[in-house]
Coordinates of C-alpha atoms in Angstrom, one line a residue:
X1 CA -103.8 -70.2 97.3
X2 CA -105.1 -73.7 97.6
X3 CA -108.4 -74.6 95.6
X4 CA -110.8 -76.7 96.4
X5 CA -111.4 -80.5 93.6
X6 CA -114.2 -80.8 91.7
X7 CA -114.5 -83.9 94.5
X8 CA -114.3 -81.6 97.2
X9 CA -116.7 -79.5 96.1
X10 CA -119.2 -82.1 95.2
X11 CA -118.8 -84.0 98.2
X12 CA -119.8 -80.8 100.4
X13 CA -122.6 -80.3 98.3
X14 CA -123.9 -83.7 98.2
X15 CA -124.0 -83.6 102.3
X16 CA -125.8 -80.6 102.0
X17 CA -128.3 -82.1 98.8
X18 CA -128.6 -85.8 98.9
X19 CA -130.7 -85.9 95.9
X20 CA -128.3 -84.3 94.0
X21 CA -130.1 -81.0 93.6
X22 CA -131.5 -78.3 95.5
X23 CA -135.2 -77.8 96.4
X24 CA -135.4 -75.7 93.7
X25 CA -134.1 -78.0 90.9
X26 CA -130.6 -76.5 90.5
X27 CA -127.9 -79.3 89.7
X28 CA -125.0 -79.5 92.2
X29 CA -123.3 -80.2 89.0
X30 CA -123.9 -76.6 88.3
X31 CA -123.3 -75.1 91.4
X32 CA -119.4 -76.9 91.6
X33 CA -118.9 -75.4 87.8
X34 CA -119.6 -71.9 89.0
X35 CA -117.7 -72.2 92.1
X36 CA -114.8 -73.4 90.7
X37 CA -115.1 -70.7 87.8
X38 CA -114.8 -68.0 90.6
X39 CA -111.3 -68.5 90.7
X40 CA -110.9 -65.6 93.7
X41 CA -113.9 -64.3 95.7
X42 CA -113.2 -60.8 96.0
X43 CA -109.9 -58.3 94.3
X44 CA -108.7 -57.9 97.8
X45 CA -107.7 -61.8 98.0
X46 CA -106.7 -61.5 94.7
X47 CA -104.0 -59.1 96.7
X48 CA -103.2 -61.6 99.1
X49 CA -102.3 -64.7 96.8
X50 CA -100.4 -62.7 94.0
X51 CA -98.3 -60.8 97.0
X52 CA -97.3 -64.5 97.8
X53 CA -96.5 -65.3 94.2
X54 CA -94.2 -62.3 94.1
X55 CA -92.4 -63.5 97.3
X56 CA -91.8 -67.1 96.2
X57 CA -90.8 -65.4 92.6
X58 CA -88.0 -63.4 94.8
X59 CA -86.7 -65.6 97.0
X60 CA -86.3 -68.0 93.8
X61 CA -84.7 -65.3 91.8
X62 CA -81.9 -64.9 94.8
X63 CA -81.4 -68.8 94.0
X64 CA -81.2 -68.5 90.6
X65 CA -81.2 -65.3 88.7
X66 CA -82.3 -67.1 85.2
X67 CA -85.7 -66.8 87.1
X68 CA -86.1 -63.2 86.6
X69 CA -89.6 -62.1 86.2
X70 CA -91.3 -60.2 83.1
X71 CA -94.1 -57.8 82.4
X72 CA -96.1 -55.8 79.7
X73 CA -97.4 -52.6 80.4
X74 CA -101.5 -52.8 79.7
X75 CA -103.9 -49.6 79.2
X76 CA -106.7 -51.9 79.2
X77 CA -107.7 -55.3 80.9
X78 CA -108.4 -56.8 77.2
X79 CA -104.7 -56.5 76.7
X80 CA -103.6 -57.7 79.7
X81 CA -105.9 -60.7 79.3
X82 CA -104.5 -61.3 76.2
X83 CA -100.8 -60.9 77.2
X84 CA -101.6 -63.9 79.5
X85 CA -103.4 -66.0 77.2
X86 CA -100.5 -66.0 74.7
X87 CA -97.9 -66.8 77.8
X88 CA -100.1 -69.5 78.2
X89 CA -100.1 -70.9 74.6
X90 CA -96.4 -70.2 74.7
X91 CA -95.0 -72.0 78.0
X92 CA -98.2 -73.8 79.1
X93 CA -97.7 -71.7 82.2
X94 CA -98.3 -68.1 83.2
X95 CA -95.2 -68.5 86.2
X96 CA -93.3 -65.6 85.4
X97 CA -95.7 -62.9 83.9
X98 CA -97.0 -60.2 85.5
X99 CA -98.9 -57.3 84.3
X100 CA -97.6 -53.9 84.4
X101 CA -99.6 -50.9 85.2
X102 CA -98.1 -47.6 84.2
X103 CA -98.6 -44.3 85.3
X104 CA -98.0 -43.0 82.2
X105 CA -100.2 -44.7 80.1
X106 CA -103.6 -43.6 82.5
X107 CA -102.4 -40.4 81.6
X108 CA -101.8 -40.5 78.1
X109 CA -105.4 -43.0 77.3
X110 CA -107.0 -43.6 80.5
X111 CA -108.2 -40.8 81.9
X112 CA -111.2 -38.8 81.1
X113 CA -109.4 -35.1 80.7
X114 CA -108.0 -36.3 77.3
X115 CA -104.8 -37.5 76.0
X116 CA -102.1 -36.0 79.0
X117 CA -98.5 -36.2 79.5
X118 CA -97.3 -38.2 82.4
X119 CA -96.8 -35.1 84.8
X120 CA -99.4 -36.6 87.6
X121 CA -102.4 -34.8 86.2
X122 CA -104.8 -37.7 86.1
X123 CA -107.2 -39.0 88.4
X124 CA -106.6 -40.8 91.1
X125 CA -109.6 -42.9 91.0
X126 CA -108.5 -43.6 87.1
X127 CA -105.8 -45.9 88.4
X128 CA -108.0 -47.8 90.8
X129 CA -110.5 -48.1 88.2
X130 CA -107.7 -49.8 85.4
X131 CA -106.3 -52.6 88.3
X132 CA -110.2 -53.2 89.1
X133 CA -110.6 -53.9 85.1
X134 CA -107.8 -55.4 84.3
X135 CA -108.5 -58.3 87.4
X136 CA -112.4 -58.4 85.7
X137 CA -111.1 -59.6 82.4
X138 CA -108.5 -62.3 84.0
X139 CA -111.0 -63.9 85.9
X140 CA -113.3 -63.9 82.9
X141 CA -110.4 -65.4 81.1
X142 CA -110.4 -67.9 83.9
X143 CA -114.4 -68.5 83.5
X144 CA -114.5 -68.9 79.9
X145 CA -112.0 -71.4 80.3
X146 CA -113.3 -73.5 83.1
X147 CA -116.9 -73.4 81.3
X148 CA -115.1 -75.3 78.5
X149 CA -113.2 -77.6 80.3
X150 CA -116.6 -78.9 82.6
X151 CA -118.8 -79.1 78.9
X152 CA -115.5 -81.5 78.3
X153 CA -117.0 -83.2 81.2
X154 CA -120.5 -83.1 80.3
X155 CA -119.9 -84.8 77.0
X156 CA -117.7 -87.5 78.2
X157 CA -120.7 -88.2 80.5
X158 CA -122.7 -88.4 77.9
X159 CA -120.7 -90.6 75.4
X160 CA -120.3 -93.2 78.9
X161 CA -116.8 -92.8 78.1
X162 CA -114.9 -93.3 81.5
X163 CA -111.4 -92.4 80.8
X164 CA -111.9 -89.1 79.2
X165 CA -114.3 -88.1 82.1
X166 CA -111.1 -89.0 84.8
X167 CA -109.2 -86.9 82.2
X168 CA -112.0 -83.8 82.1
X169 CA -112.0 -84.0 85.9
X170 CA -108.1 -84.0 86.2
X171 CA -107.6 -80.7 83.6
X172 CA -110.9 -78.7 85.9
X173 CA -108.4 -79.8 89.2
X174 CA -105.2 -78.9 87.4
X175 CA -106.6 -75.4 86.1
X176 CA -104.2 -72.6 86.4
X177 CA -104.8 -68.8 86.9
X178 CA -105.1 -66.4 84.2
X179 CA -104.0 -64.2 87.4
X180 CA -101.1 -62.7 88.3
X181 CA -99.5 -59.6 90.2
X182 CA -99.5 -56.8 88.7
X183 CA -97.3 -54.1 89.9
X184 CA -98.9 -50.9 90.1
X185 CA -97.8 -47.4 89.6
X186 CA -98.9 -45.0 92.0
X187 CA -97.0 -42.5 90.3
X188 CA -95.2 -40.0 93.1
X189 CA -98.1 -40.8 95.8
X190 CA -100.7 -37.7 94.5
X191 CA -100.4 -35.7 97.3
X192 CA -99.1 -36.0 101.2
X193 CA -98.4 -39.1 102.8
X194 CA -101.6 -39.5 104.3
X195 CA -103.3 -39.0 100.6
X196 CA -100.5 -41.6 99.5
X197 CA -101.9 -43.6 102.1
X198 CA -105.6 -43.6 101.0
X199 CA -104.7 -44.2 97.2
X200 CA -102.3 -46.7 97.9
X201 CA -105.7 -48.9 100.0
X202 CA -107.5 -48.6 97.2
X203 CA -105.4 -49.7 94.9
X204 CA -105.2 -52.9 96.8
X205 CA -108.3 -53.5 97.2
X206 CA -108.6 -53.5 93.5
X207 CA -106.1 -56.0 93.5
X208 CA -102.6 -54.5 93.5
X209 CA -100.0 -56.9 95.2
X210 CA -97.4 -54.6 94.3
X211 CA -97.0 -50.8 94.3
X212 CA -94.1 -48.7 92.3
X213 CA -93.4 -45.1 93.9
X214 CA -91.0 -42.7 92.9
X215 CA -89.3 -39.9 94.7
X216 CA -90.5 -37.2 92.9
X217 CA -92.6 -34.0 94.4
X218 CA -96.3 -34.9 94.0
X219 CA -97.5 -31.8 92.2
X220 CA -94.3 -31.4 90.2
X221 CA -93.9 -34.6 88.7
X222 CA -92.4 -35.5 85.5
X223 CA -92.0 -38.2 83.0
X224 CA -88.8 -39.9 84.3
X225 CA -87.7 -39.7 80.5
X226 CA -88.5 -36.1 80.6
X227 CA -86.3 -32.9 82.1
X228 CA -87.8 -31.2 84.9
X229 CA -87.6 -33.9 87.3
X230 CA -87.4 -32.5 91.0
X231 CA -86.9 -34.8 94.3
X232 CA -87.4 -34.7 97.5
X233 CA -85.6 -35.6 100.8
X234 CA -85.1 -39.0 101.5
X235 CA -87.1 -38.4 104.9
X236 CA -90.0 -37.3 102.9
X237 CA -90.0 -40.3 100.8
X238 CA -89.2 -43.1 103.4
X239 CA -92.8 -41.5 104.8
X240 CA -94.3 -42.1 101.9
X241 CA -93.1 -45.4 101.8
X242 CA -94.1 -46.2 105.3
X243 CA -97.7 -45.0 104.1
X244 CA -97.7 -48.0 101.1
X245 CA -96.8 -50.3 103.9
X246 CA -99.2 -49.2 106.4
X247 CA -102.0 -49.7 103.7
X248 CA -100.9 -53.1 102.6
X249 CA -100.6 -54.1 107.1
X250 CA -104.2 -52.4 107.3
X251 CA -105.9 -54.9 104.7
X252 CA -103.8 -58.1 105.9
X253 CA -101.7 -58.1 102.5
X254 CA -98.7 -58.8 104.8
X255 CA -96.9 -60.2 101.8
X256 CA -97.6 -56.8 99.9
X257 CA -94.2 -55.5 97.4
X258 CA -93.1 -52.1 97.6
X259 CA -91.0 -50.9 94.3
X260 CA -89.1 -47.8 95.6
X261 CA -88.2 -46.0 92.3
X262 CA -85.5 -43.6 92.1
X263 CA -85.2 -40.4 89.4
X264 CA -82.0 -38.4 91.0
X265 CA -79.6 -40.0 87.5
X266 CA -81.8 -37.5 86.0
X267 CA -83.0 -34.9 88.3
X268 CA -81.0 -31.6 89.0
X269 CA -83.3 -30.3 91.5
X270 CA -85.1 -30.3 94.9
X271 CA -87.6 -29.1 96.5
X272 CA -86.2 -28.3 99.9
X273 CA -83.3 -28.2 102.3
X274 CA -84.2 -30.4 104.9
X275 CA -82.9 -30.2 108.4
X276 CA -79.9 -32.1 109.2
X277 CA -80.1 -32.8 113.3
X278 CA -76.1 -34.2 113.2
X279 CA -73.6 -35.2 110.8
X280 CA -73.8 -38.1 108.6
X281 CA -78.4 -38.3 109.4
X282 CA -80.3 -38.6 106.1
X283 CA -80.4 -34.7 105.6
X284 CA -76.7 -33.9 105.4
X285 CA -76.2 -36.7 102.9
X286 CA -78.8 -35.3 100.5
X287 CA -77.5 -31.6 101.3
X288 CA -74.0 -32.1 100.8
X289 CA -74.7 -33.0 96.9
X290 CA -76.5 -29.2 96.9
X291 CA -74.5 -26.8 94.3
X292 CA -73.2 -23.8 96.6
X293 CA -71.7 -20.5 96.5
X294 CA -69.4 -19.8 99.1
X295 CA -70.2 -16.5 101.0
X296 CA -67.3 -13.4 100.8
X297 CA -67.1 -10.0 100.6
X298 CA -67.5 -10.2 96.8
X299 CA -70.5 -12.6 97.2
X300 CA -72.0 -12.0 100.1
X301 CA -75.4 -13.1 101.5
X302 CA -78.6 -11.2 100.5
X303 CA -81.6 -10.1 101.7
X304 CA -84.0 -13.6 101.8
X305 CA -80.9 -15.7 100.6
X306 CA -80.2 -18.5 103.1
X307 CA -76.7 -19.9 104.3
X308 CA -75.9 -23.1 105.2
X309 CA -72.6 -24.0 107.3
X310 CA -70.7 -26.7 105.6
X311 CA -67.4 -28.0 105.5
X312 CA -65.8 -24.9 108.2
X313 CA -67.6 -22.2 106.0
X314 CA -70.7 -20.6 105.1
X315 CA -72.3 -20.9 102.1
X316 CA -75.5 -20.6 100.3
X317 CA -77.5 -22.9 98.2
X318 CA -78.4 -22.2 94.0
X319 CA -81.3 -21.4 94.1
X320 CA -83.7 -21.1 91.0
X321 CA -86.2 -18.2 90.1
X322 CA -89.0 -20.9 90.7
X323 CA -87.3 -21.1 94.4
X324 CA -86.2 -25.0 93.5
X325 CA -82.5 -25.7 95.1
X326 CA -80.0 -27.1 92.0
X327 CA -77.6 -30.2 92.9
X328 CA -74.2 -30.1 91.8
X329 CA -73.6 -31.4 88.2
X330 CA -72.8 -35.3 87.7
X331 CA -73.5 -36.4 91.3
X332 CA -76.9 -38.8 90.4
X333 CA -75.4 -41.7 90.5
X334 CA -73.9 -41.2 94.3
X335 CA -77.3 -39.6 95.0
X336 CA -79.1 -43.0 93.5
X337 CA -76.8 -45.5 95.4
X338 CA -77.5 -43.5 98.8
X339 CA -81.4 -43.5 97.7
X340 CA -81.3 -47.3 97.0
X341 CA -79.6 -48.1 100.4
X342 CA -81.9 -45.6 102.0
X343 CA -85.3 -46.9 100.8
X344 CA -84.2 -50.7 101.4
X345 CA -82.4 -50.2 105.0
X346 CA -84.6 -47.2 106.5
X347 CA -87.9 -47.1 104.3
X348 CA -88.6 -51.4 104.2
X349 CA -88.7 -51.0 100.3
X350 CA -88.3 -54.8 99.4
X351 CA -87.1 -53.7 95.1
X352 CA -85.7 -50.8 94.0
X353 CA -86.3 -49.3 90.7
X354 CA -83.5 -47.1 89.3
X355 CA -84.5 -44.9 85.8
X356 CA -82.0 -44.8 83.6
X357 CA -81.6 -42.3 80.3
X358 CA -80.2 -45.2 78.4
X359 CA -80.1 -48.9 78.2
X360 CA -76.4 -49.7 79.7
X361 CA -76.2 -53.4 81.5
X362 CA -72.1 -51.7 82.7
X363 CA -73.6 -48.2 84.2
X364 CA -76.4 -50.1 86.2
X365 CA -74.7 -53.2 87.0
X366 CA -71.7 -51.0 88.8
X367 CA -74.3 -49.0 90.9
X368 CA -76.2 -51.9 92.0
X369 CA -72.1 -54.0 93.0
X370 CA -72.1 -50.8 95.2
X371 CA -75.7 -51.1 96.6
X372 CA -74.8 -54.6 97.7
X373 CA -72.2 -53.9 99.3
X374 CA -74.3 -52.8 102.1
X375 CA -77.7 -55.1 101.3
X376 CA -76.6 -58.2 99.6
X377 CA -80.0 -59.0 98.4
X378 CA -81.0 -55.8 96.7
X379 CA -83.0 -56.5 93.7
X380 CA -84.3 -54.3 91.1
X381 CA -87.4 -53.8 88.7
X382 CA -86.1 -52.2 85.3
X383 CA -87.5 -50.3 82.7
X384 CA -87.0 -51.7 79.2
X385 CA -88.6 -48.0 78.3
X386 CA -89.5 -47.4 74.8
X387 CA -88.0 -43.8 75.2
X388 CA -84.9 -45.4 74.5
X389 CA -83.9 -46.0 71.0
X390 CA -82.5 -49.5 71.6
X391 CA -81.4 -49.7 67.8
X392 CA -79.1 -46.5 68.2
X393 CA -78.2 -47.1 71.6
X394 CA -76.6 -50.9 71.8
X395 CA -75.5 -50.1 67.9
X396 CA -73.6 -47.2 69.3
X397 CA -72.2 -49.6 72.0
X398 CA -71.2 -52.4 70.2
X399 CA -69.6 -49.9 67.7
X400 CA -67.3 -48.4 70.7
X401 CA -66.8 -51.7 72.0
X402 CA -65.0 -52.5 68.4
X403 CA -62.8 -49.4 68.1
X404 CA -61.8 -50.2 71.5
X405 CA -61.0 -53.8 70.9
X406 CA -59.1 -52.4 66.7
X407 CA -61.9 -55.2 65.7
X408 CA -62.9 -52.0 63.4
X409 CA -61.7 -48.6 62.4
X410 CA -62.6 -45.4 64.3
X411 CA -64.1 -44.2 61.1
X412 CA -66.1 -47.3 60.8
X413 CA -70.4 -47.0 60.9
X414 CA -70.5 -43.1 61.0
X415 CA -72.5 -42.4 64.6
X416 CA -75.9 -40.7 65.1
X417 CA -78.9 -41.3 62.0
X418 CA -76.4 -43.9 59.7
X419 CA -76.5 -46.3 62.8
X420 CA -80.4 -46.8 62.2
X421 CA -80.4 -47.8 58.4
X422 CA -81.9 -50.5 57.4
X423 CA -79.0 -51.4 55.6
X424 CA -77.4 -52.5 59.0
X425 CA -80.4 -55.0 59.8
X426 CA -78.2 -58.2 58.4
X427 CA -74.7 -56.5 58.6
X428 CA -72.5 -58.2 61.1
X429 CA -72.6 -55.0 63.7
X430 CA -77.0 -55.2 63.3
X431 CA -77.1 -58.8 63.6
X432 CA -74.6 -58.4 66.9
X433 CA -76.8 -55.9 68.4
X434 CA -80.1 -58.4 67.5
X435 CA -78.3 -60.8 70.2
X436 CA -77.4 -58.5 72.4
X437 CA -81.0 -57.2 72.3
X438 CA -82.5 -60.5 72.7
X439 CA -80.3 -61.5 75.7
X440 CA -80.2 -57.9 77.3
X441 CA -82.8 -59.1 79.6
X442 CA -80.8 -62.1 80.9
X443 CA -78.3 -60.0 81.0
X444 CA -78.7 -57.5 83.2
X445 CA -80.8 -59.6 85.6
X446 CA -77.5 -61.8 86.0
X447 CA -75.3 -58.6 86.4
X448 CA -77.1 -56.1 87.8
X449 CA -79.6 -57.8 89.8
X450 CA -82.8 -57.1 87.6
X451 CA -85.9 -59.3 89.4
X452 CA -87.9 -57.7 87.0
X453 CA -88.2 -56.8 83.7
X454 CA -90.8 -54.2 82.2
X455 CA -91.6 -52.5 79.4
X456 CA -94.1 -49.5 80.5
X457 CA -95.7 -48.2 77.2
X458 CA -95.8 -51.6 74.7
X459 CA -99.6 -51.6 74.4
X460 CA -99.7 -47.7 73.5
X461 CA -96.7 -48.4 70.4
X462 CA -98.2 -51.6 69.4
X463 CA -101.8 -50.1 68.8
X464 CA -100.3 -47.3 67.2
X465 CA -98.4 -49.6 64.7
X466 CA -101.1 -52.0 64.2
X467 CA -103.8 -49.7 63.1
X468 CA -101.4 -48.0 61.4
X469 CA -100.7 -50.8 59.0
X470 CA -104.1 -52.0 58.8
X471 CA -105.5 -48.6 58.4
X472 CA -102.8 -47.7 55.6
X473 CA -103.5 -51.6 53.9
X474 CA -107.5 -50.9 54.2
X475 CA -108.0 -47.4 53.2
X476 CA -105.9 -48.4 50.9
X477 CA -106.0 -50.8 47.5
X478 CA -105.8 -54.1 49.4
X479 CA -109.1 -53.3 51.1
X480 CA -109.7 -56.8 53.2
X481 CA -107.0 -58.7 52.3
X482 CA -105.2 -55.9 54.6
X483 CA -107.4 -57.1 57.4
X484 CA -107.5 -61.1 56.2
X485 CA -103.8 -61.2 55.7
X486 CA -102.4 -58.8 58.5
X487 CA -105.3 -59.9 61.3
X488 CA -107.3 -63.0 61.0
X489 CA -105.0 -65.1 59.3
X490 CA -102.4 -64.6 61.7
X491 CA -105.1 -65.2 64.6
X492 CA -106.1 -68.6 63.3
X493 CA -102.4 -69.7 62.5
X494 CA -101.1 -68.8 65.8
X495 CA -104.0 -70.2 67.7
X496 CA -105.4 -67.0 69.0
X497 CA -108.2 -67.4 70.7
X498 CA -109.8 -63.7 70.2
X499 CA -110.3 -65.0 66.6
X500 CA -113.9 -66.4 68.2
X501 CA -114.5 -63.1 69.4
X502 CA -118.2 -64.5 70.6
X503 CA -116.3 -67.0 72.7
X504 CA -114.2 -64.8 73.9
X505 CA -116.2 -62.2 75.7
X506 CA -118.2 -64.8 77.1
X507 CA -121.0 -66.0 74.7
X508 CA -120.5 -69.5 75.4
X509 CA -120.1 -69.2 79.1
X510 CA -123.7 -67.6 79.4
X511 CA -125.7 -70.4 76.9
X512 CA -123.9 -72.3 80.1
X513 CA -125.5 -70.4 82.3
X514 CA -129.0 -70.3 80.5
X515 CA -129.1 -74.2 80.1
X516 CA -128.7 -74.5 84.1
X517 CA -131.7 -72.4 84.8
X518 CA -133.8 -73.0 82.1
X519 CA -132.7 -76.3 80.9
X520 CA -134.1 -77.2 77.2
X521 CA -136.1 -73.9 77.5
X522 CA -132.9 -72.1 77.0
X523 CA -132.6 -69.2 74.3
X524 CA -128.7 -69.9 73.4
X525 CA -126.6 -67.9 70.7
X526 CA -124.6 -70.9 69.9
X527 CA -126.2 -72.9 67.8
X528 CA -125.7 -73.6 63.9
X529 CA -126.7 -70.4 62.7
X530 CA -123.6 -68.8 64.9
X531 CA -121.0 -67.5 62.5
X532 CA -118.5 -68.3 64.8
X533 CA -118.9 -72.3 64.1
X534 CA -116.6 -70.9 60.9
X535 CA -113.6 -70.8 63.4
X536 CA -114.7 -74.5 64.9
X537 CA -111.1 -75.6 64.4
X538 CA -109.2 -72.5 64.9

């Protein structure tokens, strides 16, 4: 998106007001401030820009895949606003961030039912609602900042200094964004394709560049960490998939991202048998994984059984009590390759999302080498889930990697509980895994073609933790040096601009707004009796 200069804006508005206000006294001065402050006009264009961010991010990544992309998932804008702010402070950019909104976490803290598991049982409009909030406190991000760059200006003007006016002027025109995609999680679609398709519009027009579907059944859905998980037939999901896409074409987000997200590694069930019109179509390559019985006079067919005719005989599907059809045992990973290649050749999926039940850069790179084989330029979002123990998990590998290499005994670092002590933390296997886990993202976007990297439920642990630790300092005999030592000292330290809370929700930004209507008339909270002047230097 291209913005318009402080001298652009002033210019127009100088043709428009010679005198340098309008008929009713308002500085143009003022009015360029609060245009430039609205950083997008409405969520929908937010939509439109971020989509284009997320295509130049791809096609970069194909370049060079040490440009993978990275995201936190946030249950509330105030987190994702802060995410973005510390990205900020850290690379003096926020290329490469993205917010991540999971389904999961509307469930569990977002919705107004209570505290649910991820099963879909949420509502719909709880998702909109979160994208809507968290773009709100971005673009407030963006105003707070953009009110103190232009009182910058203000006071170079009034100290005749020149040089740093030039320089006031040149940080308002090089501003950048506290906005960013966010990829979305519309969870299994809620409903038919046509309800998938209604959701899906008004997700976007809350913002959402980027929507994450899986192909699960809508009223059976589960935690893709959880058992239970039940698919559906590639047909039925490539419609849903068309509905994302017809959303995004209907709103002129013609850049929009699909994310189509595969559970089969971990699903053992479907919900039909769809019909296979010849060999080879979409159906017989989903029913061929089904677990069969053949039909004989010891086994024959019963009344409301069903038969199917494969390979010269008949035979008849597993079918559960619940009337759910089993797959055959270890065949999800040939049912995720097919549903990869599926969704990117036949559904116009443009990243692929496979959940995995552990963290292994080998398992996923080898199914993505066969995914390319037929698209060359499949990329993936990953889940960096929390409902992996990462400790016991790359411990356990780089334990099996040693026995395998005789770097160590067989009955070296007992397996299960003894791989998580503390005792291992600066032992030579822990301090291996440390590096592993701090270049497991580099990793596997250079192996296994990872575009993106998530984690879905940060936020939810990290809140947990936190008040946990000040709660158990506070309640108990350190009282505030709990919350001085654990909080606000660290705010101040690491220049964390929340520590001016005032400030930070926007205190400042309206005595702005006060002064340009009412001038020296103007009630303002800022002024030496503010508590926050404490944090003046922070």
């Amino acid at each position: 998106m291209t913005r318009k200069t402080y001298a652009e804006h002033r210019d127009a508005l100088l043709r428009r007001y010679p005198t340098g206000q309008t008929s009713g006294g308002v500085g143009i001065d003022d009015i360029v401030q609060l245009k430039m402050q609205n950083t997008f006009s409405t969520h929908l264009d937010i939509a439109r820009s971020m989509a284009g961010v997320m295509r130049a991010d791809m096609a970069e990544y194909d370049l060079d895949s040490s440009k993978f992309t990275q995201s936190l998932g946030c249950w509330s804008g105030f987190h994702a606003q802060q995410m973005i702010k510390s990205v900020k402070r850290l690379r003096g950019t926020t290329k490469g961030a993205y917010v991540y909104l999971s389904g999961w976490m509307v469930a569990g803290l977002r919705n107004r039912w209570g505290h649910l598991p991820d099963q879909s049982m949420h509502e719909k409009t709880a998702v909109v609602d979160l994208i809507e909030e968290i773009y709100v406190s971005l673009r407030q991000a963006d105003e707070v900042a953009i009110n103190d760059l232009f009182k910058g200006l203000r006071e170079a003007r009034k100290a005749g200094d020149a040089a740093a006016e030039k320089a006031a002027i040149s940080a308002i025109d090089g501003f950048e964004t506290h906005v960013v995609p966010i990829i979305a999680d519309i969870d299994a679609g809620f409903g038919n394709e046509n309800a998938t398709y209604l959701l899906a519009k008004e997700m976007i027009k809350a913002g959402a560049c980027c929507l994450q579907i899986e192909n699960q059944v809508s009223d059976a859905k589960q935690c893709g960490h959880q058992d239970g998980k039940v698919t559906v037939p590639r047909e039925d999901f490539i419609e849903k998939l068309r509905a994302c896409r017809l959303a995004f074409e209907e709103l002129g987000v013609d850049e929009g991202v699909i994310v189509a997200r595969t559970d089969s590694l971990g699903a053992g069930l479907t919900q039909k048998v769809p019909v296979s019109q010849h060999p080879g179509d979409l159906a017989s390559d989903y029913i061929k994984w089904l677990k069969t019985e053949v039909i004989t006079q010891d086994n024959p067919i019963q009344e409301g059984e069903i038969a199917l005719y494969q390979g010269g005989e008949f035979v008849k599907p597993v079918r559960m009590p619940n009337g759910l059809f089993a797959f055959q045992d270890g065949t999800g990973r040939q049912r995720v390759i097919e549903d990869c290649i599926a969704s990117l050749t036949q559904g116009g999926a443009d990243l692929l999302w496979i959940e995995t039940d552990t963290p292994n850069v080998d398992e996923i790179a080898s199914m993505v080498n066969e995914i390319r084989a037929v698209v060359p330029n499949a990329k993936l979002t990953y889940n960096n889930s929390p409902s992996f123990n990462w400790t016991l998990n790359l411990r356990g590998q780089v334990r099996k990697e040693w026995i395998a290499s005789g770097k160590i005994a067989e009955d070296a670092y007992p397996e299960g509980i003894k791989l998580m002590s503390a005792d291992l933390d600066t032992d030579e296997l822990g301090l291996e895994t440390d590096r592993r886990l701090a270049a497991f993202q580099a990793d596997i976007s250079a192996r296994a073609g990872v575009f993106h990297n998530l984690i879905t439920l940060p936020t939810f642990h990290l809140t947990a933790k936190s008040m946990d630790e000040l709660s158990r300092g506070y309640f108990g005999d350190d009282r505030m040096k709990a919350y001085v030592n654990s909080v606000q000292r660290e705010e101040i330290r690491r220049g964390v601009s929340a520590v001016k809370h005032q400030h930070e929700v926007g205190s400042d930004l309206g005595d702005t707004f006060k002064e340009m209507v009412a001038g020296e008339r103007a009630l303002k909270a800022g002024g030496h009796a503010n508590t926050m002047n404490q944090f003046a230097n922070a």
